[in-house]
Short mmCIF file of C-alpha atoms and ligand atoms in Angstrom, two decimals:
data_model
loop_
_atom_site.label_atom_id
_atom_site.label_comp_id
_atom_site.label_asym_id
_atom_site.label_seq_id
_atom_site.Cartn_x
_atom_site.Cartn_y
_atom_site.Cartn_z
CA MET P 1332 30.58 183.78 45.91
CA GLY P 1333 28.37 181.08 46.88
CA ARG P 1334 24.80 181.70 48.37
CA VAL P 1335 24.00 181.10 51.99
CA ALA P 1336 20.68 179.32 52.04
CA GLY P 1337 17.56 181.57 52.71
CA LYS P 1338 19.73 184.71 53.14
CA HIS P 1339 19.51 188.06 51.15
CA ARG P 1340 22.85 188.58 49.64
CA VAL P 1341 24.09 192.10 50.00
CA VAL P 1342 27.36 193.10 48.47
CA ILE P 1343 28.73 196.47 49.54
CA VAL P 1344 31.46 198.17 47.60
CA GLY P 1345 33.78 200.66 49.37
CA GLY P 1346 35.20 200.25 52.86
CA GLY P 1347 34.77 204.00 53.67
CA PHE P 1348 32.36 205.77 55.73
CA GLY P 1349 29.05 204.83 54.02
CA GLY P 1350 30.18 201.31 53.17
CA ILE P 1351 31.33 200.51 56.73
CA ARG P 1352 28.27 202.02 58.36
CA ALA P 1353 25.87 199.99 55.97
CA SER P 1354 27.85 196.80 56.74
CA GLN P 1355 27.69 197.25 60.38
CA GLU P 1356 23.95 197.99 60.50
CA LEU P 1357 23.08 195.03 58.29
CA ALA P 1358 25.38 192.91 60.33
CA LYS P 1359 22.92 193.32 63.29
CA TYR P 1360 20.45 191.17 61.10
CA SER P 1361 22.93 188.44 60.02
CA ASP P 1362 20.16 185.94 60.25
CA GLU P 1363 18.64 187.62 57.28
CA PHE P 1364 21.44 188.96 55.22
CA ASP P 1365 24.60 187.41 53.94
CA ILE P 1366 26.82 190.56 53.81
CA THR P 1367 30.14 190.92 51.73
CA LEU P 1368 32.16 194.19 51.95
CA VAL P 1369 34.53 194.50 49.06
CA SER P 1370 37.10 197.39 49.14
CA ASP P 1371 40.36 198.19 47.43
CA LYS P 1372 42.22 198.70 50.50
CA SER P 1373 42.54 196.56 53.58
CA HIS P 1374 42.04 199.68 55.85
CA PHE P 1375 39.48 202.41 56.43
CA GLU P 1376 40.88 205.87 56.03
CA TYR P 1377 39.71 208.73 58.51
CA HIS P 1378 40.03 211.68 56.00
CA ALA P 1379 39.38 214.18 58.72
CA ALA P 1380 42.60 213.60 60.26
CA LEU P 1381 44.72 213.61 57.28
CA TYR P 1382 46.23 217.06 57.71
CA ARG P 1383 47.52 215.87 61.15
CA VAL P 1384 49.72 213.15 59.38
CA VAL P 1385 51.16 215.87 57.05
CA THR P 1386 52.26 217.78 60.10
CA GLY P 1387 53.81 215.18 62.05
CA ARG P 1388 51.16 213.03 63.80
CA SER P 1389 50.88 209.15 63.59
CA PRO P 1390 49.07 207.72 60.42
CA LEU P 1391 47.58 205.14 62.76
CA GLU P 1392 44.75 207.48 63.71
CA VAL P 1393 43.92 207.73 59.93
CA CYS P 1394 44.21 204.12 58.86
CA ILE P 1395 42.14 201.60 60.82
CA PRO P 1396 42.22 197.82 59.47
CA LEU P 1397 38.89 196.64 58.23
CA SER P 1398 39.92 193.36 60.04
CA THR P 1399 39.96 195.35 63.34
CA ILE P 1400 36.46 197.01 62.46
CA PHE P 1401 34.90 193.74 61.54
CA GLU P 1402 36.58 191.42 64.10
CA SER P 1403 34.09 188.93 65.24
CA SER P 1404 31.38 190.30 62.87
CA PRO P 1405 29.50 188.40 60.36
CA VAL P 1406 30.58 190.57 57.43
CA ASN P 1407 32.89 188.89 54.88
CA VAL P 1408 35.47 191.44 54.09
CA VAL P 1409 37.28 191.11 50.70
CA GLU P 1410 40.09 193.20 49.20
CA ASP P 1411 39.47 193.78 45.61
CA THR P 1412 39.10 196.68 43.11
CA ILE P 1413 35.70 196.42 41.37
CA GLN P 1414 36.04 197.24 37.73
CA THR P 1415 32.63 196.65 36.27
CA VAL P 1416 28.96 196.21 37.44
CA TYR P 1417 26.44 194.06 35.63
CA PRO P 1418 23.07 195.21 36.87
CA LYS P 1419 21.07 192.83 34.59
CA THR P 1420 22.75 189.78 35.77
CA LYS P 1421 23.33 191.04 39.27
CA GLN P 1422 27.14 190.51 39.22
CA ILE P 1423 30.08 192.67 39.77
CA LEU P 1424 33.65 191.96 38.47
CA GLY P 1425 36.92 192.50 40.36
CA LYS P 1426 40.51 193.14 39.42
CA ASP P 1427 41.56 189.65 38.59
CA GLY P 1428 38.29 188.48 36.94
CA SER P 1429 36.82 187.51 40.31
CA LYS P 1430 32.97 187.74 40.17
CA TYR P 1431 30.59 188.42 42.96
CA SER P 1432 26.73 187.90 42.82
CA TYR P 1433 24.27 189.91 44.58
CA ASP P 1434 20.60 190.33 45.47
CA SER P 1435 21.18 193.88 46.47
CA LEU P 1436 24.32 196.02 45.74
CA ILE P 1437 25.30 199.03 47.73
CA LEU P 1438 27.96 201.23 46.11
CA ALA P 1439 29.80 203.54 48.28
CA LEU P 1440 32.96 204.38 46.40
CA GLY P 1441 33.42 207.96 47.46
CA SER P 1442 35.12 210.82 45.45
CA GLU P 1443 38.16 211.67 43.63
CA ASN P 1444 40.18 214.82 42.82
CA ALA P 1445 39.08 216.73 39.91
CA TYR P 1446 41.77 218.89 38.15
CA LEU P 1447 39.29 221.03 36.11
CA ASN P 1448 41.34 220.51 32.90
CA VAL P 1449 44.21 222.85 34.34
CA PRO P 1450 47.34 222.05 32.31
CA GLY P 1451 50.07 220.39 34.59
CA LEU P 1452 48.12 220.42 37.58
CA LYS P 1453 47.59 216.60 38.16
CA GLU P 1454 51.17 215.87 37.28
CA HIS P 1455 52.90 218.69 39.42
CA SER P 1456 50.83 219.20 42.45
CA PHE P 1457 50.20 217.61 45.73
CA THR P 1458 46.87 216.88 47.19
CA LEU P 1459 45.27 215.49 50.30
CA ARG P 1460 42.60 212.87 49.78
CA SER P 1461 44.29 209.57 51.15
CA ILE P 1462 47.02 208.48 53.50
CA ASN P 1463 49.33 208.09 50.58
CA ASP P 1464 48.93 211.65 49.42
CA ALA P 1465 49.43 212.75 53.03
CA LEU P 1466 52.68 210.88 53.49
CA ARG P 1467 54.06 211.97 50.15
CA LEU P 1468 53.40 215.68 50.85
CA LYS P 1469 54.96 215.38 54.36
CA GLU P 1470 58.01 213.72 52.83
CA HIS P 1471 58.23 216.37 50.28
CA ILE P 1472 57.98 219.25 52.97
CA HIS P 1473 60.80 217.73 54.89
CA GLU P 1474 62.87 217.44 51.87
CA ILE P 1475 62.52 220.99 50.81
CA PHE P 1476 63.47 221.98 54.58
CA ILE P 1477 66.52 219.85 54.56
CA ASN P 1478 67.57 221.27 50.99
CA ALA P 1479 67.03 224.81 52.26
CA ALA P 1480 69.20 224.22 55.40
CA ILE P 1481 71.93 222.75 53.11
CA SER P 1482 71.74 225.51 50.57
CA LEU P 1483 72.07 228.05 53.45
CA LYS P 1484 75.15 226.26 54.79
CA ASN P 1485 76.51 226.52 51.14
CA GLY P 1486 76.04 230.22 51.14
CA THR P 1487 72.95 230.39 48.77
CA ARG P 1488 69.40 230.79 50.25
CA GLN P 1489 66.68 228.73 48.90
CA PRO P 1490 63.39 230.15 50.01
CA ILE P 1491 60.46 227.90 51.19
CA HIS P 1492 57.16 228.71 49.39
CA ILE P 1493 54.19 226.59 49.92
CA VAL P 1494 51.11 227.34 47.79
CA LEU P 1495 47.77 225.76 48.63
CA VAL P 1496 44.96 226.22 45.97
CA GLY P 1497 41.45 225.89 47.25
CA GLY P 1498 39.96 227.69 50.31
CA GLY P 1499 37.44 225.01 51.27
CA PRO P 1500 37.74 223.20 54.59
CA THR P 1501 40.73 221.06 53.42
CA GLY P 1502 42.69 224.17 52.28
CA VAL P 1503 41.77 226.08 55.27
CA GLU P 1504 42.75 223.30 57.95
CA LEU P 1505 45.91 222.49 56.08
CA SER P 1506 47.14 225.89 55.65
CA GLY P 1507 46.49 226.75 59.24
CA GLU P 1508 48.25 223.62 60.54
CA LEU P 1509 51.18 224.11 58.24
CA ALA P 1510 51.75 227.74 59.26
CA ILE P 1511 52.50 226.64 62.64
CA TYR P 1512 54.29 223.40 61.67
CA ALA P 1513 56.50 225.10 59.15
CA ARG P 1514 57.80 227.64 61.75
CA HIS P 1515 58.55 224.83 64.09
CA MET P 1516 60.40 222.88 61.30
CA ALA P 1517 62.28 226.01 60.54
CA ARG P 1518 63.64 226.36 63.99
CA ARG P 1519 64.59 222.65 63.97
CA HIS P 1520 66.40 223.00 60.72
CA ARG P 1521 68.12 226.20 61.90
CA LEU P 1522 66.34 228.43 59.20
CA ASP P 1523 64.66 231.69 59.83
CA PRO P 1524 60.92 231.09 60.47
CA ASN P 1525 60.14 234.38 58.94
CA THR P 1526 61.47 233.52 55.50
CA ILE P 1527 58.87 230.69 55.15
CA ILE P 1528 55.94 231.69 52.90
CA ILE P 1529 52.54 230.07 52.94
CA ASP P 1530 50.06 231.27 50.40
CA LEU P 1531 46.40 230.17 49.99
CA PHE P 1532 44.56 230.96 46.80
CA GLU P 1533 40.94 230.78 46.32
CA SER P 1534 38.97 231.41 43.06
CA GLY P 1535 35.80 232.71 44.87
CA GLU P 1536 35.40 235.73 46.85
CA ARG P 1537 35.73 234.23 50.27
CA LEU P 1538 37.08 231.18 52.08
CA LEU P 1539 34.78 228.33 53.04
CA GLY P 1540 32.26 229.49 50.35
CA THR P 1541 29.45 227.10 51.13
CA LEU P 1542 29.19 228.33 54.83
CA ASP P 1543 27.93 231.54 56.32
CA LYS P 1544 29.92 234.75 55.40
CA LYS P 1545 30.63 235.23 59.20
CA ILE P 1546 32.41 231.96 59.19
CA SER P 1547 34.39 232.89 56.35
CA GLU P 1548 35.57 235.97 58.04
CA ILE P 1549 36.53 233.93 61.25
CA ALA P 1550 38.59 231.53 59.20
CA PHE P 1551 40.20 234.65 57.31
CA GLU P 1552 41.15 236.32 60.58
CA ARG P 1553 42.59 233.29 62.06
CA LEU P 1554 44.69 232.33 58.93
CA HIS P 1555 45.78 235.78 58.74
CA TYR P 1556 46.89 235.79 62.39
CA LEU P 1557 48.90 232.68 61.74
CA GLY P 1558 50.67 234.25 58.94
CA VAL P 1559 49.02 232.72 55.94
CA ASN P 1560 48.82 234.98 52.82
CA ILE P 1561 45.28 234.76 51.47
CA PHE P 1562 44.39 235.62 47.84
CA LEU P 1563 40.73 235.53 47.02
CA ASN P 1564 39.35 235.69 43.60
CA THR P 1565 42.51 234.14 42.00
CA PRO P 1566 42.02 231.00 40.08
CA ILE P 1567 44.95 228.80 38.84
CA LEU P 1568 45.49 228.66 35.35
CA GLU P 1569 48.46 226.27 34.85
CA ASN P 1570 51.00 224.65 36.93
CA ARG P 1571 54.48 223.54 35.81
CA ILE P 1572 57.26 222.12 37.88
CA GLU P 1573 59.08 225.46 38.16
CA ALA P 1574 56.10 227.74 38.39
CA ALA P 1575 52.39 228.10 39.04
CA TYR P 1576 50.47 230.41 36.89
CA LEU P 1577 47.60 232.10 38.63
CA ALA P 1578 45.33 234.95 37.45
CA ASP P 1579 47.69 237.89 37.05
CA MET P 1580 50.64 236.10 38.71
CA LYS P 1581 53.62 233.78 38.19
CA LEU P 1582 54.76 231.88 41.24
CA LYS P 1583 57.87 230.18 41.75
CA THR P 1584 57.10 227.18 43.95
CA LYS P 1585 58.08 223.47 44.24
CA THR P 1586 55.02 222.92 46.52
CA LEU P 1587 51.65 223.43 45.09
CA ILE P 1588 48.92 221.72 47.06
CA TRP P 1589 45.46 221.31 45.31
CA THR P 1590 42.41 220.97 47.30
CA ALA P 1591 39.91 222.65 45.08
CA GLY P 1592 38.29 220.02 43.00
CA VAL P 1593 36.32 216.89 43.65
CA THR P 1594 34.34 214.54 41.49
CA THR P 1595 32.53 211.22 41.67
CA ASN P 1596 34.48 207.94 41.42
CA PRO P 1597 34.98 207.12 37.76
CA LEU P 1598 33.38 203.67 38.24
CA TYR P 1599 29.91 205.13 38.27
CA ALA P 1600 30.33 206.63 34.71
CA ARG P 1601 31.09 203.10 33.63
CA ILE P 1602 27.74 201.70 34.62
CA LYS P 1603 25.49 201.82 31.86
CA GLY P 1604 22.07 203.69 32.34
CA LEU P 1605 23.06 205.71 35.54
CA SER P 1606 21.81 209.35 35.47
CA PHE P 1607 23.89 212.11 36.96
CA ASN P 1608 23.11 215.71 38.10
CA ALA P 1609 25.00 218.87 37.06
CA THR P 1610 27.78 218.22 39.52
CA ASN P 1611 28.26 214.62 38.25
CA LYS P 1612 26.50 212.94 41.32
CA VAL P 1613 24.26 209.85 40.85
CA LEU P 1614 20.50 210.56 40.68
CA VAL P 1615 18.84 208.19 43.45
CA ASP P 1616 15.18 207.70 44.37
CA LEU P 1617 13.62 207.99 47.81
CA SER P 1618 15.25 204.77 49.02
CA MET P 1619 18.61 205.61 47.60
CA GLN P 1620 18.37 203.13 44.59
CA ALA P 1621 19.96 204.48 41.45
CA LYS P 1622 17.22 206.09 39.45
CA GLY P 1623 15.71 203.62 37.04
CA PHE P 1624 17.45 200.64 38.70
CA HIS P 1625 16.26 197.91 41.26
CA ASP P 1626 18.44 196.63 44.03
CA LEU P 1627 21.41 198.99 43.15
CA TYR P 1628 21.93 201.56 45.84
CA VAL P 1629 24.29 204.38 45.68
CA ILE P 1630 25.29 206.15 48.86
CA GLY P 1631 27.92 208.80 50.37
CA ASP P 1632 29.70 211.24 48.39
CA ALA P 1633 28.43 209.97 45.01
CA ALA P 1634 24.78 210.21 45.60
CA ALA P 1635 22.86 213.31 44.59
CA SER P 1636 21.18 213.55 48.14
CA MET P 1637 20.73 216.52 50.29
CA TYR P 1638 23.94 216.98 52.22
CA SER P 1639 26.32 214.58 50.23
CA GLY P 1640 30.00 215.34 50.32
CA MET P 1641 30.61 214.77 53.97
CA ALA P 1642 31.39 211.86 56.09
CA GLN P 1643 28.17 212.64 58.38
CA SER P 1644 26.00 212.27 55.37
CA ALA P 1645 27.80 209.08 54.18
CA LEU P 1646 27.12 207.49 57.69
CA TYR P 1647 23.44 208.50 57.70
CA ASP P 1648 23.11 206.89 54.02
CA GLY P 1649 24.61 203.74 55.30
CA GLU P 1650 22.26 203.38 58.20
CA PHE P 1651 19.32 204.62 56.07
CA VAL P 1652 20.03 202.06 53.11
CA ALA P 1653 20.30 199.15 55.69
CA GLU P 1654 16.89 200.18 57.00
CA CYS P 1655 15.49 200.27 53.46
CA LEU P 1656 16.74 196.86 52.76
CA ARG P 1657 15.25 195.44 55.96
CA ARG P 1658 11.91 196.97 55.32
CA LYS P 1659 11.92 195.89 51.62
CA LEU P 1660 12.78 192.23 52.69
CA HIS P 1661 9.71 192.56 55.14
CA GLY P 1662 7.38 194.21 52.63
CA ARG P 1663 7.14 197.26 54.80
CA PRO P 1664 6.78 200.69 53.37
CA ILE P 1665 10.11 202.58 52.73
CA ALA P 1666 11.65 204.76 55.38
CA THR P 1667 11.82 208.56 55.08
CA TYR P 1668 15.14 210.07 54.09
CA ASN P 1669 15.74 212.75 56.59
CA PRO P 1670 19.45 213.49 57.58
CA HIS P 1671 20.40 216.15 60.04
CA LYS P 1672 22.12 219.16 58.78
CA PRO P 1673 25.85 218.28 59.03
CA ILE P 1674 27.94 219.99 61.70
CA PHE P 1675 30.95 221.72 60.45
CA ALA P 1676 34.04 221.46 62.68
CA ILE P 1677 37.07 222.88 60.90
CA PRO P 1678 40.57 222.88 62.74
CA VAL P 1679 42.50 225.91 62.01
CA GLY P 1680 45.99 225.53 63.49
CA LEU P 1681 47.10 223.64 66.40
CA GLY P 1682 44.31 223.25 69.20
CA TRP P 1683 41.99 225.75 67.60
CA ALA P 1684 38.90 225.01 65.42
CA ILE P 1685 35.69 226.81 64.16
CA VAL P 1686 32.49 224.56 64.89
CA VAL P 1687 29.25 225.43 63.12
CA THR P 1688 26.22 223.88 64.97
CA LYS P 1689 22.42 224.43 64.94
CA ILE P 1690 22.73 226.18 68.28
CA GLY P 1691 25.74 228.39 67.40
CA VAL P 1692 29.31 228.86 66.37
CA PHE P 1693 32.22 227.85 68.63
CA ARG P 1694 35.68 228.69 67.89
CA GLY P 1695 39.16 228.56 69.49
CA LYS P 1696 40.08 225.94 72.07
CA LEU P 1697 36.37 225.09 72.90
CA GLY P 1698 35.85 224.50 69.09
CA TRP P 1699 38.97 222.32 69.20
CA ILE P 1700 37.59 220.29 72.09
CA LEU P 1701 34.28 219.81 70.37
CA ARG P 1702 36.12 218.75 67.26
CA ARG P 1703 38.12 216.11 68.98
CA ALA P 1704 34.92 214.95 70.87
CA ALA P 1705 33.43 214.40 67.42
CA ASP P 1706 36.43 212.36 66.24
CA PHE P 1707 36.25 210.12 69.33
CA ARG P 1708 32.48 209.82 68.92
CA PHE P 1709 33.12 208.56 65.31
CA PHE P 1710 35.72 205.92 66.56
CA SER P 1711 33.52 204.63 69.22
CA SER P 1712 30.67 204.15 66.72
CA ILE P 1713 32.88 201.85 64.52
CA LEU P 1714 35.00 200.16 67.11
CA PRO P 1715 34.64 198.77 70.53
CA LEU P 1716 35.42 201.21 73.26
CA GLN P 1717 39.00 200.10 74.00
CA LYS P 1718 39.99 200.07 70.40
CA ALA P 1719 38.31 203.45 69.66
CA LEU P 1720 40.39 204.77 72.62
CA ILE P 1721 43.45 203.44 70.95
CA ALA P 1722 42.69 204.93 67.53
CA PHE P 1723 41.82 208.29 69.13
CA SER P 1724 45.06 208.44 71.17
CA ASP P 1725 47.04 207.47 68.14
CA GLY P 1726 46.34 210.98 66.90
CA TYR P 1727 48.57 212.31 69.77
CA GLN P 1728 51.54 210.27 68.91
CA LEU P 1729 54.49 211.92 67.03
CA SER P 1730 55.55 210.25 63.77
CA GLU P 1731 58.63 211.91 62.13
CA THR P 1732 61.03 210.16 59.70
CA CYS P 1733 63.10 213.26 59.22
CA PRO P 1734 66.21 212.78 61.13
CA ILE P 1735 66.21 216.36 62.42
CA CYS P 1736 62.38 216.63 63.21
CA SER P 1737 62.18 213.08 64.83
CA LYS P 1738 63.52 214.37 68.22
CA PRO P 1739 60.71 214.88 70.66
CA ASN P 1740 59.64 218.34 71.24
CA ARG P 1741 57.19 220.22 73.40
CA LEU P 1742 55.07 221.91 70.62
CA HIS P 1743 53.62 218.72 69.19
CA SER P 1744 53.42 216.67 72.48
CA LYS P 1745 50.98 219.30 73.56
CA VAL P 1746 48.15 218.75 71.22
C1 FAD X 1306 41.09 215.93 53.60
C2 FAD X 1306 39.57 215.60 53.76
C3 FAD X 1306 38.95 215.89 55.11
C4 FAD X 1306 37.60 215.78 55.38
N1 FAD X 1306 37.12 216.07 56.52
C5 FAD X 1306 35.77 215.92 56.73
C6 FAD X 1306 35.31 216.44 58.03
O1 FAD X 1306 35.98 216.83 58.88
N2 FAD X 1306 34.00 216.07 58.17
C7 FAD X 1306 33.09 215.44 57.29
O2 FAD X 1306 31.94 215.27 57.59
N3 FAD X 1306 33.71 215.05 56.13
C8 FAD X 1306 34.94 215.35 55.83
N4 FAD X 1306 35.48 214.89 54.63
C9 FAD X 1306 34.55 214.24 53.55
C10 FAD X 1306 34.49 212.74 53.77
O3 FAD X 1306 35.77 212.20 54.09
C11 FAD X 1306 33.74 212.20 52.64
O4 FAD X 1306 32.50 212.84 52.61
C12 FAD X 1306 33.43 210.81 52.88
O5 FAD X 1306 34.55 209.96 53.00
C13 FAD X 1306 32.48 210.15 52.03
O6 FAD X 1306 32.19 208.77 52.38
P1 FAD X 1306 32.00 207.56 51.32
O7 FAD X 1306 31.57 206.48 51.98
O8 FAD X 1306 31.12 208.13 50.29
O9 FAD X 1306 33.40 207.48 50.52
P2 FAD X 1306 34.88 207.10 51.27
O10 FAD X 1306 34.76 207.33 52.70
O11 FAD X 1306 35.87 207.90 50.45
O12 FAD X 1306 34.98 205.50 50.90
C14 FAD X 1306 35.15 205.04 49.51
C15 FAD X 1306 35.73 203.70 49.76
O13 FAD X 1306 35.59 203.02 48.37
C16 FAD X 1306 36.89 202.42 48.17
N5 FAD X 1306 36.87 202.22 46.69
C17 FAD X 1306 36.95 203.32 45.76
N6 FAD X 1306 36.88 202.59 44.46
C18 FAD X 1306 36.73 201.34 44.67
C19 FAD X 1306 36.72 200.31 43.62
N7 FAD X 1306 36.71 200.29 42.34
N8 FAD X 1306 36.61 198.97 44.24
C20 FAD X 1306 36.67 198.86 45.68
N9 FAD X 1306 36.68 199.77 46.53
C21 FAD X 1306 36.75 201.07 46.03
C22 FAD X 1306 38.08 203.46 48.62
O14 FAD X 1306 39.21 202.91 48.78
C23 FAD X 1306 37.36 203.81 49.87
O15 FAD X 1306 37.59 202.85 50.97
C24 FAD X 1306 36.83 215.16 54.30
C25 FAD X 1306 37.47 214.72 53.10
C26 FAD X 1306 38.82 215.01 52.91
C27 FAD X 1306 39.37 214.54 51.61
#
């Protein structure tokens, strides 16, 4: 990568929430910064809407091309997977030996699933961290419904049993949505909706364990109302293709969805000299530089910062780090890291959500409206208004490949 005379070269790795926001903020000062965003995908993934893809909505709301986000922007967008970081020589190495030199490097690589050393879990489970995960799970669910309908015609009954492990926000939103979607699919496939079983297992003593107890109770009641069986204090011990082994229980299921473990992107562990906290997040200083390093910034899920692990914090980090770089360039004192406490907005089944804010808790339809408003606010923060409207309305489009479910229906056109 050549140097543009007089400009400070910033390379940002990761085209997710933190990386996009940092790039867009720095782009406002393109006379001072030469900005390159390197990401392993050509698109950004809006994780908050992944569960909707599983249950029949368009993937277009989730996948926004980086070329659309950075259209007519001075940011150079490069698709590459970074393998190694050399902080001493200020270079990073891509997949095919490509090298990128920087004056400042921002790493915003996000997180990955952690399978907690449970035998068979990674190989035999489904998960929900990417669009590929969502589409794979969706295809599988349709397959089991098709097979169940065939076996019913042949006189044998093949029960449908979906098991989710992890009662955090992802497990709660996905089980709630699946409970409604599975009943709707059952009717379409001429199966008895009452024979579909959806179980949610949580190793802790309540759902949404990081939130207030009252919120856990609201989520529990809502899922119970939707027909999800909730098992608390039940860790998973082993998963095989034919059965999942849980504490005191063996379950026959072909569909185990793992949403319970998360860990920092493995690239960080390969950077010599980085320090990590007990949850494997990278220790950073007050300006989000990796502890003990200069000009190497870590933001988003991987940073050991106050509210890391949420899109809202990654977005704040992106903005903050851009401000830090500007101040440093101008020899001004560093900014103060002061993120807002994140707002939790957890959908629990078609048109219903719990929203936890500073001023109170909103639930039901109102919660859902607030949640969709937050989705739109996000899209309009990264895209021009017209494109934000398109991305938002894509979330209302049906997208079914299953020959039986692809016919238009009233249930899903409502939301
Ligand atoms: C199902 C689900 C639902 C969620 N819902 C919410 C929600 O409602 N609200 C909320 O606040 N948070 C939510 N989150 C959390 C939120 O998505 C994360 O906190 C956020 O994505 C973190 O942003 P980030 O920039 O650190 O990483 P990411 O947004 O994950 O971006 C990381 C980027 O780095 C790229 N990358 C990784 N490795 C490399 C490499 N070696 N080279 C090049 N590029 C690389 C990835 O492809 C990706 O583009 C949800 C997460 C999930 C999984």
